[in-house]
Amino acid sequence: MPTKIVDFSARSKIIHDEPFHVHFWECKPEEYLEFLGNPREFLVSMGIEIPEDCRIETTIENHDWLGKHAPGLVSENGTIICNVGGGNIARSVYRIVSYGHDHSTVGKYKKNLLHSIHEEERHC
């Protein structure tokens, strides 16, 4: 089962009011293979229900890296696949962008945030 499932509509009043969903989740390679085989059922298992008339599109940003580090998507070497999905409500598409990386990179990079974690948005 995927982990770190986040519904950004639940985290942000701004996104909550928009006519689309935004979700994040993390998978192990074998879970991602299951997702690729039956994306609609996989999303439902996380609570993300996509109507039959809404297509699902998936982009793997670093497919070559993922193939090298998790060949056949059966590796147990710390490879994880992070996913951000969005759409569905007023749009008949749910787009997912996937990015594979090693678990050791989690928390490794400093980020310049647009606003503090206690603010809802950036004011210019």
GROMACS .gro file of C-alpha atoms in nm:
model
  124
    1MET     CA    1   0.000   0.000   0.000
    2PRO     CA    2   0.135   0.347  -0.084
    3THR     CA    3   0.247   0.569   0.201
    4LYS     CA    4   0.262   0.942   0.272
    5ILE     CA    5  -0.074   1.000   0.101
    6VAL     CA    6  -0.152   1.373   0.114
    7ASP     CA    7  -0.466   1.547  -0.012
    8PHE     CA    8  -0.365   1.909  -0.069
    9SER     CA    9  -0.730   2.012  -0.085
   10ALA     CA   10  -0.750   1.911   0.281
   11ARG     CA   11  -0.428   2.100   0.365
   12SER     CA   12  -0.507   2.425   0.181
   13LYS     CA   13  -0.833   2.624   0.173
   14ILE     CA   14  -0.714   2.777  -0.154
   15ILE     CA   15  -0.670   2.441  -0.328
   16HIS     CA   16  -0.986   2.308  -0.161
   17ASP     CA   17  -1.192   2.571  -0.343
   18GLU     CA   18  -1.036   2.509  -0.686
   19PRO     CA   19  -1.219   2.289  -0.941
   20PHE     CA   20  -0.959   2.009  -0.927
   21HIS     CA   21  -0.790   1.768  -0.686
   22VAL     CA   22  -0.418   1.766  -0.596
   23HIS     CA   23  -0.272   1.456  -0.427
   24PHE     CA   24   0.072   1.321  -0.334
   25TRP     CA   25   0.178   0.965  -0.250
   26GLU     CA   26   0.488   0.751  -0.235
   27CYS     CA   27   0.526   0.393  -0.366
   28LYS     CA   28   0.778   0.113  -0.359
   29PRO     CA   29   0.871  -0.016  -0.706
   30GLU     CA   30   0.647  -0.324  -0.682
   31GLU     CA   31   0.353  -0.101  -0.579
   32TYR     CA   32   0.421   0.125  -0.874
   33LEU     CA   33   0.414  -0.175  -1.106
   34GLU     CA   34   0.072  -0.261  -0.962
   35PHE     CA   35  -0.038   0.099  -1.024
   36LEU     CA   36   0.078   0.086  -1.386
   37GLY     CA   37  -0.116  -0.237  -1.438
   38ASN     CA   38  -0.447  -0.105  -1.305
   39PRO     CA   39  -0.429   0.266  -1.220
   40ARG     CA   40  -0.798   0.324  -1.150
   41GLU     CA   41  -0.824   0.039  -0.899
   42PHE     CA   42  -0.494   0.142  -0.738
   43LEU     CA   43  -0.614   0.500  -0.691
   44VAL     CA   44  -0.942   0.377  -0.541
   45SER     CA   45  -0.742   0.174  -0.287
   46MET     CA   46  -0.601   0.508  -0.163
   47GLY     CA   47  -0.944   0.673  -0.158
   48ILE     CA   48  -0.901   0.859  -0.489
   49GLU     CA   49  -1.207   0.778  -0.697
   50ILE     CA   50  -1.187   0.865  -1.065
   51PRO     CA   51  -1.508   0.840  -1.272
   52GLU     CA   52  -1.503   0.609  -1.575
   53ASP     CA   53  -1.537   0.907  -1.812
   54CYS     CA   54  -1.223   1.069  -1.668
   55ARG     CA   55  -0.902   0.951  -1.831
   56ILE     CA   56  -0.581   0.892  -1.634
   57GLU     CA   57  -0.250   1.014  -1.779
   58THR     CA   58   0.087   0.926  -1.624
   59THR     CA   59   0.429   1.076  -1.688
   60ILE     CA   60   0.747   0.923  -1.547
   61GLU     CA   61   1.000   1.206  -1.525
   62ASN     CA   62   1.311   0.992  -1.496
   63HIS     CA   63   1.207   0.662  -1.652
   64ASP     CA   64   1.566   0.576  -1.748
   65TRP     CA   65   1.694   0.630  -1.391
   66LEU     CA   66   1.410   0.420  -1.253
   67GLY     CA   67   1.483   0.138  -1.500
   68LYS     CA   68   1.849   0.138  -1.399
   69HIS     CA   69   1.789   0.148  -1.022
   70ALA     CA   70   1.478  -0.070  -1.002
   71PRO     CA   71   1.486  -0.299  -1.307
   72GLY     CA   72   1.150  -0.463  -1.364
   73LEU     CA   73   1.015  -0.254  -1.075
   74VAL     CA   74   1.095  -0.535  -0.832
   75SER     CA   75   1.393  -0.384  -0.649
   76GLU     CA   76   1.416  -0.368  -0.269
   77ASN     CA   77   1.718  -0.134  -0.263
   78GLY     CA   78   1.558   0.181  -0.120
   79THR     CA   79   1.418   0.310  -0.449
   80ILE     CA   80   1.090   0.499  -0.406
   81ILE     CA   81   0.855   0.659  -0.654
   82CYS     CA   82   0.687   0.987  -0.556
   83ASN     CA   83   0.368   1.083  -0.736
   84VAL     CA   84   0.167   1.402  -0.768
   85GLY     CA   85  -0.178   1.367  -0.921
   86GLY     CA   86  -0.432   1.629  -1.004
   87GLY     CA   87  -0.746   1.702  -1.196
   88ASN     CA   88  -1.080   1.529  -1.223
   89ILE     CA   89  -1.342   1.769  -1.077
   90ALA     CA   90  -1.414   2.015  -1.361
   91ARG     CA   91  -1.168   1.846  -1.598
   92SER     CA   92  -1.210   1.496  -1.739
   93VAL     CA   93  -0.844   1.410  -1.687
   94TYR     CA   94  -0.642   1.309  -1.383
   95ARG     CA   95  -0.270   1.364  -1.453
   96ILE     CA   96   0.001   1.196  -1.251
   97VAL     CA   97   0.369   1.289  -1.256
   98SER     CA   98   0.598   1.024  -1.109
   99TYR     CA   99   0.959   1.062  -1.001
  100GLY     CA  100   1.184   0.778  -0.883
  101HIS     CA  101   1.468   0.840  -0.639
  102ASP     CA  102   1.664   0.676  -0.362
  103HIS     CA  103   1.525   0.696  -0.009
  104SER     CA  104   1.853   0.850   0.110
  105THR     CA  105   1.768   1.175  -0.075
  106VAL     CA  106   1.458   1.243   0.140
  107GLY     CA  107   1.527   1.558   0.341
  108LYS     CA  108   1.872   1.597   0.187
  109TYR     CA  109   1.813   1.917  -0.010
  110LYS     CA  110   1.747   2.266   0.122
  111LYS     CA  111   1.437   2.423  -0.027
  112ASN     CA  112   1.358   2.791  -0.066
  113LEU     CA  113   0.988   2.795   0.024
  114LEU     CA  114   0.757   3.063  -0.114
  115HIS     CA  115   0.604   3.113   0.231
  116SER     CA  116   0.628   2.962   0.580
  117ILE     CA  117   0.458   2.634   0.664
  118HIS     CA  118   0.220   2.833   0.886
  119GLU     CA  119   0.095   3.054   0.602
  120GLU     CA  120  -0.164   2.963   0.341
  121GLU     CA  121  -0.008   3.160   0.056
  122ARG     CA  122   0.264   3.403  -0.043
  123HIS     CA  123   0.183   3.775  -0.044
  124CYS     CA  124   0.383   4.002  -0.271
   0.00000   0.00000   0.00000
